[in-house]
Amino acid sequence: LTDMQEAFLLGRQASIDDDTVGAHIYLEIDVKGPVDIQRLNRAWNRLIAHHAMLRTVCGEDGQRGQAEVATAHCKVGGFRVMDPGTRQAKACSLRETMARRVFAANEWPLFDIRVALHGPDASRIHFSIDELIVDGLSVDRLIRQWDALYGQPDRALAPMDLSFRDYVLAMKAFEASDTVRQDLAYWQTRLAQAPGGPQLPR
């Protein structure tokens, strides 16, 4: 695990008044026109096959990318026959549920996708994904790739020369290098000479 992933795991274990924190990204995508759910699912599953982090789970012993996972399906809810007030209340309830989602880090999947059908030409995709496996930039790229694959199901995805695993292993090797040990020794010496912190009121 990276330091950030360890912090996220510790954060969701620290319960204050039963308010467990799960660092995740939640967004909504309004779609004009009819949504082909099968095509949407097919495009997302291509991304799961392409990106190992979408098949990854995390635990105290580290993170584990799975070679194969079950086919993912977007959950679909129909709001078409509801009056505007009920539709708005249902949408707010769904948003509240997904925005406060806390994923079980060691259970796949670490994402949740739901499609609310508001009418024949209006839908909203509710998308939640754990920050253990993505960050803001990668979510932006995922959404762009998802959109591209939805529009062109046979579109080829660019091969990835490096994986997140490659990055983590390189980072851990660097942390064990002479360079890092020398830098750490330097700052530990400086720390011993540093002034104390301010005495803040408690």
PDB file of C-alpha atoms in Angstrom:
ATOM      1  CA  LEU A   1       0.000   0.000   0.000  1.00  0.00           C
ATOM      2  CA  THR A   2       1.067   3.583  -0.541  1.00  0.00           C
ATOM      3  CA  ASP A   3       1.064   5.987   2.412  1.00  0.00           C
ATOM      4  CA  MET A   4      -2.165   7.534   1.093  1.00  0.00           C
ATOM      5  CA  GLN A   5      -3.894   4.163   0.815  1.00  0.00           C
ATOM      6  CA  GLU A   6      -2.847   3.292   4.371  1.00  0.00           C
ATOM      7  CA  ALA A   7      -4.285   6.622   5.546  1.00  0.00           C
ATOM      8  CA  PHE A   8      -7.585   5.912   3.781  1.00  0.00           C
ATOM      9  CA  LEU A   9      -7.825   2.462   5.381  1.00  0.00           C
ATOM     10  CA  LEU A  10      -7.071   3.838   8.849  1.00  0.00           C
ATOM     11  CA  GLY A  11      -9.560   6.666   8.355  1.00  0.00           C
ATOM     12  CA  ARG A  12     -12.491   4.370   7.724  1.00  0.00           C
ATOM     13  CA  GLN A  13     -11.627   2.316  10.813  1.00  0.00           C
ATOM     14  CA  ALA A  14     -11.643   5.406  13.052  1.00  0.00           C
ATOM     15  CA  SER A  15     -15.267   5.756  14.085  1.00  0.00           C
ATOM     16  CA  ILE A  16     -16.387   8.968  15.796  1.00  0.00           C
ATOM     17  CA  ASP A  17     -20.008   8.733  16.905  1.00  0.00           C
ATOM     18  CA  ASP A  18     -20.530   5.962  14.331  1.00  0.00           C
ATOM     19  CA  ASP A  19     -19.490   8.336  11.523  1.00  0.00           C
ATOM     20  CA  THR A  20     -17.042   6.112   9.656  1.00  0.00           C
ATOM     21  CA  VAL A  21     -15.259   7.887   6.812  1.00  0.00           C
ATOM     22  CA  GLY A  22     -14.717   6.288   3.417  1.00  0.00           C
ATOM     23  CA  ALA A  23     -12.695   8.367   0.959  1.00  0.00           C
ATOM     24  CA  HIS A  24     -14.448   8.008  -2.371  1.00  0.00           C
ATOM     25  CA  ILE A  25     -15.420  10.053  -5.404  1.00  0.00           C
ATOM     26  CA  TYR A  26     -19.096  10.535  -6.187  1.00  0.00           C
ATOM     27  CA  LEU A  27     -20.461  12.222  -9.269  1.00  0.00           C
ATOM     28  CA  GLU A  28     -23.598  12.393 -11.378  1.00  0.00           C
ATOM     29  CA  ILE A  29     -23.759  12.423 -15.166  1.00  0.00           C
ATOM     30  CA  ASP A  30     -26.917  13.706 -16.835  1.00  0.00           C
ATOM     31  CA  VAL A  31     -27.557  12.024 -20.179  1.00  0.00           C
ATOM     32  CA  LYS A  32     -29.784  13.442 -22.896  1.00  0.00           C
ATOM     33  CA  GLY A  33     -31.430  10.877 -25.087  1.00  0.00           C
ATOM     34  CA  PRO A  34     -32.082   7.182 -24.416  1.00  0.00           C
ATOM     35  CA  VAL A  35     -29.415   5.143 -22.621  1.00  0.00           C
ATOM     36  CA  ASP A  36     -28.482   1.699 -23.888  1.00  0.00           C
ATOM     37  CA  ILE A  37     -27.812  -0.099 -20.587  1.00  0.00           C
ATOM     38  CA  GLN A  38     -26.264  -3.151 -22.240  1.00  0.00           C
ATOM     39  CA  ARG A  39     -23.840  -0.957 -24.181  1.00  0.00           C
ATOM     40  CA  LEU A  40     -23.055   1.014 -21.016  1.00  0.00           C
ATOM     41  CA  ASN A  41     -22.302  -2.213 -19.119  1.00  0.00           C
ATOM     42  CA  ARG A  42     -20.216  -3.613 -21.966  1.00  0.00           C
ATOM     43  CA  ALA A  43     -18.090  -0.457 -22.131  1.00  0.00           C
ATOM     44  CA  TRP A  44     -17.507  -0.429 -18.364  1.00  0.00           C
ATOM     45  CA  ASN A  45     -16.538  -4.103 -18.307  1.00  0.00           C
ATOM     46  CA  ARG A  46     -13.978  -3.443 -21.041  1.00  0.00           C
ATOM     47  CA  LEU A  47     -12.432  -0.854 -18.728  1.00  0.00           C
ATOM     48  CA  ILE A  48     -12.415  -3.360 -15.863  1.00  0.00           C
ATOM     49  CA  ALA A  49     -10.530  -5.802 -18.081  1.00  0.00           C
ATOM     50  CA  HIS A  50      -8.114  -3.051 -19.177  1.00  0.00           C
ATOM     51  CA  HIS A  51      -7.349  -1.422 -15.814  1.00  0.00           C
ATOM     52  CA  ALA A  52      -6.052  -3.764 -13.097  1.00  0.00           C
ATOM     53  CA  MET A  53      -6.938  -1.252 -10.349  1.00  0.00           C
ATOM     54  CA  LEU A  54     -10.632  -1.700 -11.164  1.00  0.00           C
ATOM     55  CA  ARG A  55     -10.160  -5.368 -10.193  1.00  0.00           C
ATOM     56  CA  THR A  56      -8.173  -4.597  -7.034  1.00  0.00           C
ATOM     57  CA  VAL A  57      -9.108  -5.024  -3.381  1.00  0.00           C
ATOM     58  CA  CYS A  58      -7.134  -3.788  -0.368  1.00  0.00           C
ATOM     59  CA  GLY A  59      -6.474  -5.183   3.094  1.00  0.00           C
ATOM     60  CA  GLU A  60      -4.041  -4.922   5.968  1.00  0.00           C
ATOM     61  CA  ASP A  61      -1.606  -7.152   4.069  1.00  0.00           C
ATOM     62  CA  GLY A  62      -1.606  -4.847   1.025  1.00  0.00           C
ATOM     63  CA  GLN A  63      -3.490  -4.646  -2.242  1.00  0.00           C
ATOM     64  CA  ARG A  64      -4.328  -7.513  -4.555  1.00  0.00           C
ATOM     65  CA  GLY A  65      -5.211  -7.239  -8.223  1.00  0.00           C
ATOM     66  CA  GLN A  66      -7.459 -10.065  -9.360  1.00  0.00           C
ATOM     67  CA  ALA A  67      -6.894 -11.606 -12.783  1.00  0.00           C
ATOM     68  CA  GLU A  68     -10.615 -12.143 -13.314  1.00  0.00           C
ATOM     69  CA  VAL A  69     -13.759 -10.796 -11.675  1.00  0.00           C
ATOM     70  CA  ALA A  70     -17.465 -11.264 -12.220  1.00  0.00           C
ATOM     71  CA  THR A  71     -19.218  -9.225 -14.899  1.00  0.00           C
ATOM     72  CA  ALA A  72     -20.299  -5.872 -13.479  1.00  0.00           C
ATOM     73  CA  HIS A  73     -23.809  -4.555 -14.039  1.00  0.00           C
ATOM     74  CA  CYS A  74     -25.143  -1.045 -13.520  1.00  0.00           C
ATOM     75  CA  LYS A  75     -28.205  -1.022 -11.282  1.00  0.00           C
ATOM     76  CA  VAL A  76     -31.182   0.565 -13.050  1.00  0.00           C
ATOM     77  CA  GLY A  77     -34.110   2.384 -11.463  1.00  0.00           C
ATOM     78  CA  GLY A  78     -37.150   3.779 -13.252  1.00  0.00           C
ATOM     79  CA  PHE A  79     -38.385   7.217 -12.160  1.00  0.00           C
ATOM     80  CA  ARG A  80     -40.508   7.817 -15.276  1.00  0.00           C
ATOM     81  CA  VAL A  81     -43.978   7.177 -13.856  1.00  0.00           C
ATOM     82  CA  MET A  82     -43.422   9.302 -10.742  1.00  0.00           C
ATOM     83  CA  ASP A  83     -44.748  12.804 -10.300  1.00  0.00           C
ATOM     84  CA  PRO A  84     -42.024  15.520 -10.236  1.00  0.00           C
ATOM     85  CA  GLY A  85     -42.039  15.853  -6.447  1.00  0.00           C
ATOM     86  CA  THR A  86     -41.660  12.116  -5.836  1.00  0.00           C
ATOM     87  CA  ARG A  87     -38.989  11.877  -8.548  1.00  0.00           C
ATOM     88  CA  GLN A  88     -37.002  14.667  -6.882  1.00  0.00           C
ATOM     89  CA  ALA A  89     -37.308  13.041  -3.453  1.00  0.00           C
ATOM     90  CA  LYS A  90     -36.169   9.664  -4.827  1.00  0.00           C
ATOM     91  CA  ALA A  91     -33.220  11.288  -6.599  1.00  0.00           C
ATOM     92  CA  CYS A  92     -32.169  13.064  -3.397  1.00  0.00           C
ATOM     93  CA  SER A  93     -32.452   9.832  -1.405  1.00  0.00           C
ATOM     94  CA  LEU A  94     -30.302   7.964  -3.935  1.00  0.00           C
ATOM     95  CA  ARG A  95     -27.746  10.773  -3.916  1.00  0.00           C
ATOM     96  CA  GLU A  96     -27.615  10.771  -0.118  1.00  0.00           C
ATOM     97  CA  THR A  97     -27.118   6.990  -0.019  1.00  0.00           C
ATOM     98  CA  MET A  98     -24.356   6.904  -2.612  1.00  0.00           C
ATOM     99  CA  ALA A  99     -22.592  10.078  -1.467  1.00  0.00           C
ATOM    100  CA  ARG A 100     -22.139   8.551   2.010  1.00  0.00           C
ATOM    101  CA  ARG A 101     -21.093   5.144   0.729  1.00  0.00           C
ATOM    102  CA  VAL A 102     -18.324   3.356   2.656  1.00  0.00           C
ATOM    103  CA  PHE A 103     -16.914   0.458   0.650  1.00  0.00           C
ATOM    104  CA  ALA A 104     -15.538  -2.675   2.287  1.00  0.00           C
ATOM    105  CA  ALA A 105     -11.937  -2.368   1.111  1.00  0.00           C
ATOM    106  CA  ASN A 106     -11.343  -6.120   0.886  1.00  0.00           C
ATOM    107  CA  GLU A 107     -14.488  -6.841  -1.143  1.00  0.00           C
ATOM    108  CA  TRP A 108     -14.884  -6.352  -4.890  1.00  0.00           C
ATOM    109  CA  PRO A 109     -16.127  -4.171  -6.479  1.00  0.00           C
ATOM    110  CA  LEU A 110     -14.895  -0.890  -5.034  1.00  0.00           C
ATOM    111  CA  PHE A 111     -17.318   1.051  -7.206  1.00  0.00           C
ATOM    112  CA  ASP A 112     -21.081   1.434  -7.500  1.00  0.00           C
ATOM    113  CA  ILE A 113     -22.925   2.587 -10.633  1.00  0.00           C
ATOM    114  CA  ARG A 114     -26.646   3.228 -10.813  1.00  0.00           C
ATOM    115  CA  VAL A 115     -28.733   4.606 -13.669  1.00  0.00           C
ATOM    116  CA  ALA A 116     -31.926   6.521 -12.899  1.00  0.00           C
ATOM    117  CA  LEU A 117     -34.294   6.648 -15.882  1.00  0.00           C
ATOM    118  CA  HIS A 118     -36.183   9.935 -15.573  1.00  0.00           C
ATOM    119  CA  GLY A 119     -37.898   9.722 -18.947  1.00  0.00           C
ATOM    120  CA  PRO A 120     -37.523   8.396 -22.496  1.00  0.00           C
ATOM    121  CA  ASP A 121     -34.922  11.066 -23.251  1.00  0.00           C
ATOM    122  CA  ALA A 122     -33.472  11.859 -19.818  1.00  0.00           C
ATOM    123  CA  SER A 123     -31.338   9.717 -17.519  1.00  0.00           C
ATOM    124  CA  ARG A 124     -28.822  10.273 -14.752  1.00  0.00           C
ATOM    125  CA  ILE A 125     -25.821   8.071 -14.000  1.00  0.00           C
ATOM    126  CA  HIS A 126     -24.889   8.006 -10.297  1.00  0.00           C
ATOM    127  CA  PHE A 127     -21.243   6.984 -10.002  1.00  0.00           C
ATOM    128  CA  SER A 128     -19.268   6.227  -6.843  1.00  0.00           C
ATOM    129  CA  ILE A 129     -15.743   4.806  -6.666  1.00  0.00           C
ATOM    130  CA  ASP A 130     -13.315   4.261  -3.802  1.00  0.00           C
ATOM    131  CA  GLU A 131     -10.198   6.436  -3.719  1.00  0.00           C
ATOM    132  CA  LEU A 132      -8.190   3.398  -2.692  1.00  0.00           C
ATOM    133  CA  ILE A 133      -8.061   2.532  -6.391  1.00  0.00           C
ATOM    134  CA  VAL A 134      -8.336   5.909  -8.165  1.00  0.00           C
ATOM    135  CA  ASP A 135      -7.691   9.614  -7.788  1.00  0.00           C
ATOM    136  CA  GLY A 136      -9.400  12.614  -9.355  1.00  0.00           C
ATOM    137  CA  LEU A 137      -7.316  12.610 -12.533  1.00  0.00           C
ATOM    138  CA  SER A 138      -7.766   8.893 -13.157  1.00  0.00           C
ATOM    139  CA  VAL A 139     -11.546   9.168 -12.664  1.00  0.00           C
ATOM    140  CA  ASP A 140     -11.616  11.925 -15.282  1.00  0.00           C
ATOM    141  CA  ARG A 141      -9.736   9.655 -17.701  1.00  0.00           C
ATOM    142  CA  LEU A 142     -11.977   6.686 -16.872  1.00  0.00           C
ATOM    143  CA  ILE A 143     -15.146   8.663 -17.612  1.00  0.00           C
ATOM    144  CA  ARG A 144     -13.679   9.869 -20.916  1.00  0.00           C
ATOM    145  CA  GLN A 145     -12.708   6.316 -21.882  1.00  0.00           C
ATOM    146  CA  TRP A 146     -16.119   5.018 -20.819  1.00  0.00           C
ATOM    147  CA  ASP A 147     -17.839   7.612 -22.987  1.00  0.00           C
ATOM    148  CA  ALA A 148     -15.575   6.779 -25.939  1.00  0.00           C
ATOM    149  CA  LEU A 149     -16.244   3.034 -25.630  1.00  0.00           C
ATOM    150  CA  TYR A 150     -19.983   3.642 -25.296  1.00  0.00           C
ATOM    151  CA  GLY A 151     -19.924   5.607 -28.530  1.00  0.00           C
ATOM    152  CA  GLN A 152     -17.572   3.178 -30.289  1.00  0.00           C
ATOM    153  CA  PRO A 153     -17.828  -0.312 -28.710  1.00  0.00           C
ATOM    154  CA  ASP A 154     -15.052  -1.735 -30.882  1.00  0.00           C
ATOM    155  CA  ARG A 155     -12.654   1.126 -30.214  1.00  0.00           C
ATOM    156  CA  ALA A 156      -9.139  -0.025 -29.273  1.00  0.00           C
ATOM    157  CA  LEU A 157      -7.694   1.077 -25.939  1.00  0.00           C
ATOM    158  CA  ALA A 158      -4.088   2.217 -25.866  1.00  0.00           C
ATOM    159  CA  PRO A 159      -1.831  -0.364 -24.198  1.00  0.00           C
ATOM    160  CA  MET A 160      -0.430   0.599 -20.811  1.00  0.00           C
ATOM    161  CA  ASP A 161       3.331   0.358 -20.462  1.00  0.00           C
ATOM    162  CA  LEU A 162       3.245   0.809 -16.666  1.00  0.00           C
ATOM    163  CA  SER A 163       0.805  -0.380 -14.022  1.00  0.00           C
ATOM    164  CA  PHE A 164       0.117   1.007 -10.572  1.00  0.00           C
ATOM    165  CA  ARG A 165       1.898  -2.099  -9.244  1.00  0.00           C
ATOM    166  CA  ASP A 166       5.017  -1.080 -11.202  1.00  0.00           C
ATOM    167  CA  TYR A 167       4.825   2.370  -9.626  1.00  0.00           C
ATOM    168  CA  VAL A 168       4.411   1.047  -6.075  1.00  0.00           C
ATOM    169  CA  LEU A 169       7.302  -1.416  -6.412  1.00  0.00           C
ATOM    170  CA  ALA A 170       9.580   1.304  -7.820  1.00  0.00           C
ATOM    171  CA  MET A 171       8.579   3.665  -5.005  1.00  0.00           C
ATOM    172  CA  LYS A 172       9.255   1.046  -2.327  1.00  0.00           C
ATOM    173  CA  ALA A 173      12.644   0.282  -3.875  1.00  0.00           C
ATOM    174  CA  PHE A 174      13.504   3.989  -3.833  1.00  0.00           C
ATOM    175  CA  GLU A 175      12.460   4.267  -0.174  1.00  0.00           C
ATOM    176  CA  ALA A 176      15.033   1.545   0.647  1.00  0.00           C
ATOM    177  CA  SER A 177      17.816   3.261  -1.310  1.00  0.00           C
ATOM    178  CA  ASP A 178      20.980   4.945   0.049  1.00  0.00           C
ATOM    179  CA  THR A 179      19.680   8.297  -1.191  1.00  0.00           C
ATOM    180  CA  VAL A 180      16.615   8.144   1.045  1.00  0.00           C
ATOM    181  CA  ARG A 181      18.639   6.896   4.038  1.00  0.00           C
ATOM    182  CA  GLN A 182      21.073   9.811   3.652  1.00  0.00           C
ATOM    183  CA  ASP A 183      18.238  12.326   3.332  1.00  0.00           C
ATOM    184  CA  LEU A 184      16.493  10.891   6.388  1.00  0.00           C
ATOM    185  CA  ALA A 185      19.697  11.064   8.457  1.00  0.00           C
ATOM    186  CA  TYR A 186      20.164  14.702   7.423  1.00  0.00           C
ATOM    187  CA  TRP A 187      16.668  15.741   8.464  1.00  0.00           C
ATOM    188  CA  GLN A 188      16.812  13.779  11.716  1.00  0.00           C
ATOM    189  CA  THR A 189      19.952  15.766  12.596  1.00  0.00           C
ATOM    190  CA  ARG A 190      18.199  19.021  11.689  1.00  0.00           C
ATOM    191  CA  LEU A 191      15.136  18.005  13.699  1.00  0.00           C
ATOM    192  CA  ALA A 192      17.205  17.656  16.860  1.00  0.00           C
ATOM    193  CA  GLN A 193      18.236  21.314  16.457  1.00  0.00           C
ATOM    194  CA  ALA A 194      14.803  22.646  15.537  1.00  0.00           C
ATOM    195  CA  PRO A 195      12.797  24.844  17.946  1.00  0.00           C
ATOM    196  CA  GLY A 196       9.795  23.322  19.675  1.00  0.00           C
ATOM    197  CA  GLY A 197       6.260  23.824  18.476  1.00  0.00           C
ATOM    198  CA  PRO A 198       3.897  26.487  19.808  1.00  0.00           C
ATOM    199  CA  GLN A 199       2.046  25.785  23.046  1.00  0.00           C
ATOM    200  CA  LEU A 200      -1.520  25.804  21.798  1.00  0.00           C
ATOM    201  CA  PRO A 201      -4.496  26.004  24.163  1.00  0.00           C
ATOM    202  CA  ARG A 202      -6.290  22.717  24.747  1.00  0.00           C
TER     203      ARG A 202
END
